[in-house]
């Protein structure tokens, strides 16, 4: 475990990584019906039993339970309707109650959070946290801007906004990947090519995880890419092979073991300073030292050329029209 902690500390000390949550992250939480959050195979049984009302000894039940979740959801939509399944899932995954270890994830200020889960577990975790979220659960950009809050992108829909539909069936997975105008996926496509990512609860049972890895591999020079670290207690051989091919790292921990690392990391409150190679300092060290000074006065308006301190202390002039045009390009990318 010491080697795993060393790898993680290197990533955390370099910069705040992005957290990516898959279905396995919610395990350990409970539903409002006081039942454990189901695994993928358990959710298949719930849909077959409670939604489609199939008998466990019927031939249809026996055949369908051997399929993958997105295939069962596609079948359920075909037999009933997308709205029926949306309402069922929205009711089932609303008001989740986190386990104690889940709350440790709010102790660290992530650069961003992405999730393929539709439940409201992350919102519950951050409800009593000092750090708050800006939730992106719509295909239009959230206009809120607040650097003290963490942007949380819900890629596959949200129980708090069911009108936007969920991504569960095969048709919905494919649609989510080809809808280039959805800024949530544009944002992910941009970030995954350069930022450090920590994946918790994701494996190749997630329909489009390979798509995300392809985005990572397409970044060009490997030196320009961030690190991909997968927290997975029981990785399958195919999963290991694909992560290795992409240049990622697998740490065989549960989500709870990773939360123990987060607790240890935040409680230690030590940020080892990177070596001063050729006179360069750790960027976080520089930011922390200058953020203590409130008396910086720029000479920008006296005709002096701008410096990085002017930008850091926000003395630079912001042209709203340029920002607006940039956002249009970014959203349409």
Short mmCIF file of C-alpha atoms in Angstrom, two decimals:
data_model
loop_
_atom_site.label_atom_id
_atom_site.label_comp_id
_atom_site.label_asym_id
_atom_site.label_seq_id
_atom_site.Cartn_x
_atom_site.Cartn_y
_atom_site.Cartn_z
CA UNK A 1 0.00 0.00 0.00
CA UNK A 2 2.96 2.32 0.56
CA UNK A 3 3.73 2.35 -3.17
CA UNK A 4 0.11 3.20 -4.00
CA UNK A 5 0.17 6.08 -1.52
CA UNK A 6 3.40 7.33 -3.05
CA UNK A 7 1.81 7.40 -6.52
CA UNK A 8 -1.26 9.23 -5.23
CA UNK A 9 0.74 11.75 -3.23
CA UNK A 10 2.76 12.63 -6.31
CA UNK A 11 -0.46 13.37 -8.18
CA UNK A 12 -2.08 15.28 -5.32
CA UNK A 13 1.04 17.33 -4.64
CA UNK A 14 1.40 18.24 -8.29
CA UNK A 15 -2.05 19.78 -8.58
CA UNK A 16 -5.63 19.11 -7.51
CA UNK A 17 -6.78 16.17 -9.68
CA UNK A 18 -10.21 15.71 -11.23
CA UNK A 19 -12.47 13.08 -9.62
CA UNK A 20 -14.44 10.81 -11.96
CA UNK A 21 -17.16 8.68 -10.34
CA UNK A 22 -18.67 5.52 -11.79
CA UNK A 23 -21.49 3.28 -10.59
CA UNK A 24 -19.32 1.50 -8.03
CA UNK A 25 -18.79 4.72 -6.07
CA UNK A 26 -22.36 4.63 -4.70
CA UNK A 27 -21.96 1.18 -3.18
CA UNK A 28 -22.21 1.35 0.60
CA UNK A 29 -24.90 4.04 0.52
CA UNK A 30 -28.57 3.30 1.18
CA UNK A 31 -31.75 4.23 -0.63
CA UNK A 32 -34.62 6.08 1.01
CA UNK A 33 -36.23 2.65 1.37
CA UNK A 34 -33.30 1.71 3.68
CA UNK A 35 -31.94 -0.77 1.17
CA UNK A 36 -28.31 -0.97 0.01
CA UNK A 37 -27.60 0.77 -3.29
CA UNK A 38 -27.63 -2.09 -5.81
CA UNK A 39 -24.78 -3.30 -7.97
CA UNK A 40 -25.34 -3.46 -11.72
CA UNK A 41 -26.48 -7.10 -11.60
CA UNK A 42 -28.78 -6.37 -8.66
CA UNK A 43 -30.31 -3.43 -10.52
CA UNK A 44 -31.04 -5.77 -13.44
CA UNK A 45 -33.04 -7.98 -11.07
CA UNK A 46 -34.86 -4.95 -9.64
CA UNK A 47 -35.88 -3.78 -13.12
CA UNK A 48 -37.02 -7.28 -14.10
CA UNK A 49 -38.90 -7.87 -10.84
CA UNK A 50 -40.26 -4.49 -9.80
CA UNK A 51 -40.52 -2.63 -13.09
CA UNK A 52 -41.33 -5.29 -15.69
CA UNK A 53 -43.05 -7.57 -13.15
CA UNK A 54 -41.49 -10.71 -14.59
CA UNK A 55 -41.55 -13.91 -12.58
CA UNK A 56 -38.15 -15.23 -11.58
CA UNK A 57 -38.91 -18.68 -12.96
CA UNK A 58 -40.09 -17.43 -16.35
CA UNK A 59 -38.04 -17.99 -19.52
CA UNK A 60 -37.99 -14.23 -20.26
CA UNK A 61 -36.55 -13.48 -16.82
CA UNK A 62 -33.88 -16.16 -17.12
CA UNK A 63 -32.81 -14.89 -20.53
CA UNK A 64 -32.82 -11.19 -19.71
CA UNK A 65 -30.87 -11.49 -16.45
CA UNK A 66 -27.89 -12.75 -18.47
CA UNK A 67 -27.75 -9.48 -20.42
CA UNK A 68 -25.87 -6.35 -19.46
CA UNK A 69 -27.59 -3.46 -17.70
CA UNK A 70 -27.81 -1.14 -20.69
CA UNK A 71 -29.35 -3.96 -22.76
CA UNK A 72 -31.96 -4.67 -20.08
CA UNK A 73 -32.77 -0.95 -19.87
CA UNK A 74 -33.16 -0.80 -23.65
CA UNK A 75 -35.54 -3.76 -23.50
CA UNK A 76 -37.50 -2.16 -20.63
CA UNK A 77 -37.89 1.06 -22.63
CA UNK A 78 -39.04 -0.87 -25.68
CA UNK A 79 -41.63 -2.78 -23.65
CA UNK A 80 -42.93 0.20 -21.66
CA UNK A 81 -41.54 3.62 -22.58
CA UNK A 82 -38.48 5.79 -21.80
CA UNK A 83 -40.65 7.95 -19.53
CA UNK A 84 -41.82 4.97 -17.50
CA UNK A 85 -38.25 3.80 -16.87
CA UNK A 86 -37.07 7.37 -16.12
CA UNK A 87 -39.77 7.81 -13.46
CA UNK A 88 -38.94 4.45 -11.90
CA UNK A 89 -35.20 5.14 -11.71
CA UNK A 90 -35.72 8.73 -10.55
CA UNK A 91 -37.80 7.52 -7.61
CA UNK A 92 -35.41 4.69 -6.74
CA UNK A 93 -32.18 6.73 -6.77
CA UNK A 94 -33.40 9.93 -5.12
CA UNK A 95 -32.47 10.87 -1.55
CA UNK A 96 -29.60 8.43 -1.12
CA UNK A 97 -28.04 8.24 2.34
CA UNK A 98 -24.21 8.20 2.20
CA UNK A 99 -22.03 5.89 4.23
CA UNK A 100 -19.59 7.52 6.65
CA UNK A 101 -16.63 6.96 4.33
CA UNK A 102 -18.36 8.74 1.44
CA UNK A 103 -18.19 12.01 3.36
CA UNK A 104 -14.39 11.93 3.29
CA UNK A 105 -14.53 12.71 -0.43
CA UNK A 106 -15.76 16.20 0.43
CA UNK A 107 -12.68 16.84 2.58
CA UNK A 108 -10.52 17.47 -0.47
CA UNK A 109 -11.11 20.29 -2.93
CA UNK A 110 -11.08 18.56 -6.30
CA UNK A 111 -10.31 20.50 -9.43
CA UNK A 112 -13.66 19.23 -10.82
CA UNK A 113 -15.92 16.22 -10.43
CA UNK A 114 -17.46 14.19 -13.25
CA UNK A 115 -19.94 11.38 -12.71
CA UNK A 116 -21.88 8.89 -14.80
CA UNK A 117 -24.27 8.30 -11.87
CA UNK A 118 -27.77 9.74 -11.88
CA UNK A 119 -28.24 9.51 -8.09
CA UNK A 120 -27.89 12.44 -5.69
CA UNK A 121 -25.26 10.89 -3.43
CA UNK A 122 -22.56 13.49 -4.16
CA UNK A 123 -25.02 16.32 -3.50
CA UNK A 124 -25.84 14.70 -0.13
CA UNK A 125 -22.15 14.35 0.73
CA UNK A 126 -21.50 18.05 0.09
CA UNK A 127 -24.70 19.24 1.77
CA UNK A 128 -22.98 19.86 5.12
CA UNK A 129 -19.51 20.48 3.73
CA UNK A 130 -17.75 23.84 3.86
CA UNK A 131 -17.03 23.40 0.16
CA UNK A 132 -20.07 23.69 -2.10
CA UNK A 133 -20.86 22.50 -5.62
CA UNK A 134 -21.94 24.05 -8.89
CA UNK A 135 -24.00 21.24 -10.39
CA UNK A 136 -24.11 20.83 -14.17
CA UNK A 137 -27.07 18.51 -14.79
CA UNK A 138 -28.42 20.03 -17.97
CA UNK A 139 -27.23 20.14 -21.58
CA UNK A 140 -26.95 23.92 -21.32
CA UNK A 141 -24.06 25.49 -19.38
CA UNK A 142 -24.66 26.55 -15.80
CA UNK A 143 -23.95 30.29 -15.75
CA UNK A 144 -22.87 30.40 -12.09
CA UNK A 145 -19.25 31.41 -11.57
CA UNK A 146 -17.65 30.91 -8.16
CA UNK A 147 -14.04 29.79 -7.74
CA UNK A 148 -14.72 28.69 -4.16
CA UNK A 149 -17.14 26.00 -5.38
CA UNK A 150 -16.40 22.76 -7.24
CA UNK A 151 -17.93 22.19 -10.65
CA UNK A 152 -19.80 18.87 -10.70
CA UNK A 153 -20.69 17.49 -14.14
CA UNK A 154 -23.39 14.78 -14.27
CA UNK A 155 -22.80 13.21 -17.67
CA UNK A 156 -25.68 10.73 -17.71
CA UNK A 157 -28.45 12.76 -16.14
CA UNK A 158 -29.62 13.57 -12.64
CA UNK A 159 -32.56 12.53 -10.46
CA UNK A 160 -32.95 16.19 -9.53
CA UNK A 161 -33.51 17.10 -13.18
CA UNK A 162 -35.28 14.08 -14.77
CA UNK A 163 -36.67 16.20 -17.61
CA UNK A 164 -33.17 16.01 -19.18
CA UNK A 165 -33.51 12.22 -19.37
CA UNK A 166 -31.08 9.58 -18.15
CA UNK A 167 -28.42 7.60 -19.97
CA UNK A 168 -29.03 3.92 -19.26
CA UNK A 169 -30.04 2.18 -22.48
CA UNK A 170 -27.72 1.43 -25.41
CA UNK A 171 -29.46 4.07 -27.55
CA UNK A 172 -28.92 6.68 -24.84
CA UNK A 173 -25.24 5.78 -24.42
CA UNK A 174 -24.61 6.18 -28.13
CA UNK A 175 -26.57 9.45 -28.28
CA UNK A 176 -24.58 10.84 -25.33
CA UNK A 177 -21.30 10.19 -27.12
CA UNK A 178 -22.26 11.72 -30.46
CA UNK A 179 -23.99 14.82 -29.11
CA UNK A 180 -21.01 17.11 -29.52
CA UNK A 181 -23.08 20.16 -28.56
CA UNK A 182 -23.52 18.96 -24.98
CA UNK A 183 -20.94 21.11 -23.18
CA UNK A 184 -20.54 18.52 -20.41
CA UNK A 185 -18.90 16.10 -22.83
CA UNK A 186 -16.96 18.91 -24.50
CA UNK A 187 -15.58 19.84 -21.09
CA UNK A 188 -14.64 16.23 -20.34
CA UNK A 189 -13.03 15.80 -23.77
CA UNK A 190 -10.88 18.87 -23.14
CA UNK A 191 -9.91 18.01 -19.55
CA UNK A 192 -9.05 14.36 -20.06
CA UNK A 193 -6.38 15.25 -22.59
CA UNK A 194 -4.31 17.27 -20.12
CA UNK A 195 -5.48 16.90 -16.51
CA UNK A 196 -4.87 14.29 -13.79
CA UNK A 197 -7.91 12.07 -13.20
CA UNK A 198 -8.82 9.77 -10.31
CA UNK A 199 -11.48 7.22 -11.34
CA UNK A 200 -13.50 5.64 -8.51
CA UNK A 201 -16.10 2.97 -9.21
CA UNK A 202 -15.50 2.75 -12.97
CA UNK A 203 -14.62 -0.32 -15.01
CA UNK A 204 -15.33 -1.64 -18.49
CA UNK A 205 -18.88 -2.56 -17.53
CA UNK A 206 -19.49 1.14 -18.04
CA UNK A 207 -20.58 1.29 -21.68
CA UNK A 208 -18.50 4.28 -22.74
CA UNK A 209 -15.38 4.10 -20.57
CA UNK A 210 -13.41 3.02 -23.64
CA UNK A 211 -14.61 6.17 -25.39
CA UNK A 212 -13.12 8.29 -22.60
CA UNK A 213 -9.82 6.43 -22.83
CA UNK A 214 -9.76 7.05 -26.58
CA UNK A 215 -10.10 10.77 -25.86
CA UNK A 216 -7.13 10.47 -23.53
CA UNK A 217 -5.02 8.60 -26.06
CA UNK A 218 -5.80 11.19 -28.73
CA UNK A 219 -4.09 13.94 -26.73
CA UNK A 220 -0.96 13.64 -28.85
CA UNK A 221 2.37 13.72 -27.06
CA UNK A 222 2.25 11.62 -23.89
CA UNK A 223 4.21 14.31 -22.03
CA UNK A 224 1.27 16.69 -22.40
CA UNK A 225 -1.20 14.30 -20.80
CA UNK A 226 -2.10 14.05 -17.15
CA UNK A 227 -2.18 10.80 -15.19
CA UNK A 228 -5.15 8.42 -15.10
CA UNK A 229 -5.49 6.51 -11.83
CA UNK A 230 -8.23 3.92 -11.41
CA UNK A 231 -9.34 2.90 -7.91
CA UNK A 232 -10.74 -0.59 -8.42
CA UNK A 233 -10.61 -3.47 -5.89
CA UNK A 234 -11.14 -6.33 -8.37
CA UNK A 235 -10.03 -5.29 -11.87
CA UNK A 236 -10.66 -7.83 -14.60
CA UNK A 237 -7.94 -8.83 -17.07
CA UNK A 238 -9.52 -6.93 -19.96
CA UNK A 239 -9.81 -3.82 -17.80
CA UNK A 240 -6.15 -4.12 -16.76
CA UNK A 241 -5.09 -4.54 -20.37
CA UNK A 242 -6.98 -1.47 -21.61
CA UNK A 243 -5.77 0.76 -18.77
CA UNK A 244 -2.19 -0.38 -19.35
CA UNK A 245 -2.53 0.33 -23.06
CA UNK A 246 -3.70 3.87 -22.29
CA UNK A 247 -0.84 4.43 -19.88
CA UNK A 248 -3.04 4.53 -16.79
CA UNK A 249 -2.47 3.10 -13.31
CA UNK A 250 -4.75 0.77 -11.34
CA UNK A 251 -4.72 0.82 -7.53
CA UNK A 252 -6.60 -2.17 -6.15
CA UNK A 253 -8.48 -0.41 -3.38
CA UNK A 254 -12.13 -0.11 -2.54
CA UNK A 255 -13.76 3.30 -2.48
CA UNK A 256 -13.56 3.12 1.32
CA UNK A 257 -9.81 2.43 1.28
CA UNK A 258 -9.32 5.43 -0.98
CA UNK A 259 -11.36 7.54 1.44
CA UNK A 260 -8.93 6.46 4.19
CA UNK A 261 -6.10 7.85 2.08
CA UNK A 262 -8.00 11.12 1.61
CA UNK A 263 -8.54 11.41 5.34
CA UNK A 264 -4.88 10.76 6.06
CA UNK A 265 -3.79 13.19 3.35
CA UNK A 266 -6.01 16.07 4.45
CA UNK A 267 -5.37 15.57 8.19
CA UNK A 268 -1.61 15.55 7.71
CA UNK A 269 -1.99 19.00 6.16
CA UNK A 270 1.46 18.70 4.68
CA UNK A 271 2.18 19.69 1.14
CA UNK A 272 5.73 18.52 0.42
CA UNK A 273 7.52 21.18 -1.59
CA UNK A 274 8.77 19.99 -4.95
CA UNK A 275 12.53 20.30 -5.48
CA UNK A 276 13.64 23.80 -6.49
CA UNK A 277 15.08 22.63 -9.78
CA UNK A 278 16.74 25.45 -11.72
CA UNK A 279 15.13 27.99 -9.41
CA UNK A 280 11.51 26.95 -10.05
CA UNK A 281 9.07 26.58 -7.16
CA UNK A 282 5.95 24.55 -6.57
CA UNK A 283 3.10 26.62 -8.07
CA UNK A 284 0.87 25.92 -5.08
CA UNK A 285 3.59 27.26 -2.76
CA UNK A 286 3.77 30.46 -4.79
CA UNK A 287 0.00 30.89 -4.82
CA UNK A 288 -0.30 30.29 -1.07
CA UNK A 289 2.42 32.80 -0.25
CA UNK A 290 1.04 35.55 -2.46
CA UNK A 291 -2.58 34.96 -1.48
CA UNK A 292 -1.65 36.16 2.02
CA UNK A 293 -0.81 39.59 0.64
CA UNK A 294 -3.82 41.84 0.18
CA UNK A 295 -1.83 45.02 -0.42
CA UNK A 296 -0.53 44.42 -3.93
CA UNK A 297 -0.91 47.53 -6.08
CA UNK A 298 -0.45 47.14 -9.78
CA UNK A 299 1.40 49.70 -11.92
CA UNK A 300 -0.58 48.51 -14.93
CA UNK A 301 -2.63 51.72 -15.12
CA UNK A 302 0.48 53.89 -14.89
CA UNK A 303 1.62 52.58 -18.25
CA UNK A 304 3.91 49.81 -17.01
CA UNK A 305 3.85 46.49 -18.90
CA UNK A 306 1.71 43.73 -17.30
CA UNK A 307 3.33 41.01 -15.18
CA UNK A 308 2.07 37.66 -13.95
CA UNK A 309 1.32 39.28 -10.58
CA UNK A 310 -1.23 41.54 -12.28
CA UNK A 311 -2.99 38.47 -13.64
CA UNK A 312 -2.74 36.59 -10.32
CA UNK A 313 -4.27 39.49 -8.37
CA UNK A 314 -6.87 40.07 -11.10
CA UNK A 315 -5.70 43.55 -12.08
CA UNK A 316 -5.87 42.61 -15.76
CA UNK A 317 -8.65 44.10 -17.88
CA UNK A 318 -11.37 41.61 -18.84
CA UNK A 319 -13.16 42.29 -22.11
CA UNK A 320 -16.68 40.78 -21.79
CA UNK A 321 -17.12 40.46 -25.56
CA UNK A 322 -13.96 38.36 -25.88
CA UNK A 323 -15.05 36.07 -23.04
CA UNK A 324 -18.50 35.68 -24.62
CA UNK A 325 -17.03 34.71 -28.00
CA UNK A 326 -14.61 32.29 -26.35
CA UNK A 327 -17.47 30.57 -24.48
CA UNK A 328 -19.42 30.19 -27.75
CA UNK A 329 -16.46 28.43 -29.35
CA UNK A 330 -15.86 26.24 -26.28
CA UNK A 331 -19.50 25.10 -26.06
CA UNK A 332 -19.73 24.28 -29.75
CA UNK A 333 -16.40 22.40 -29.79
#
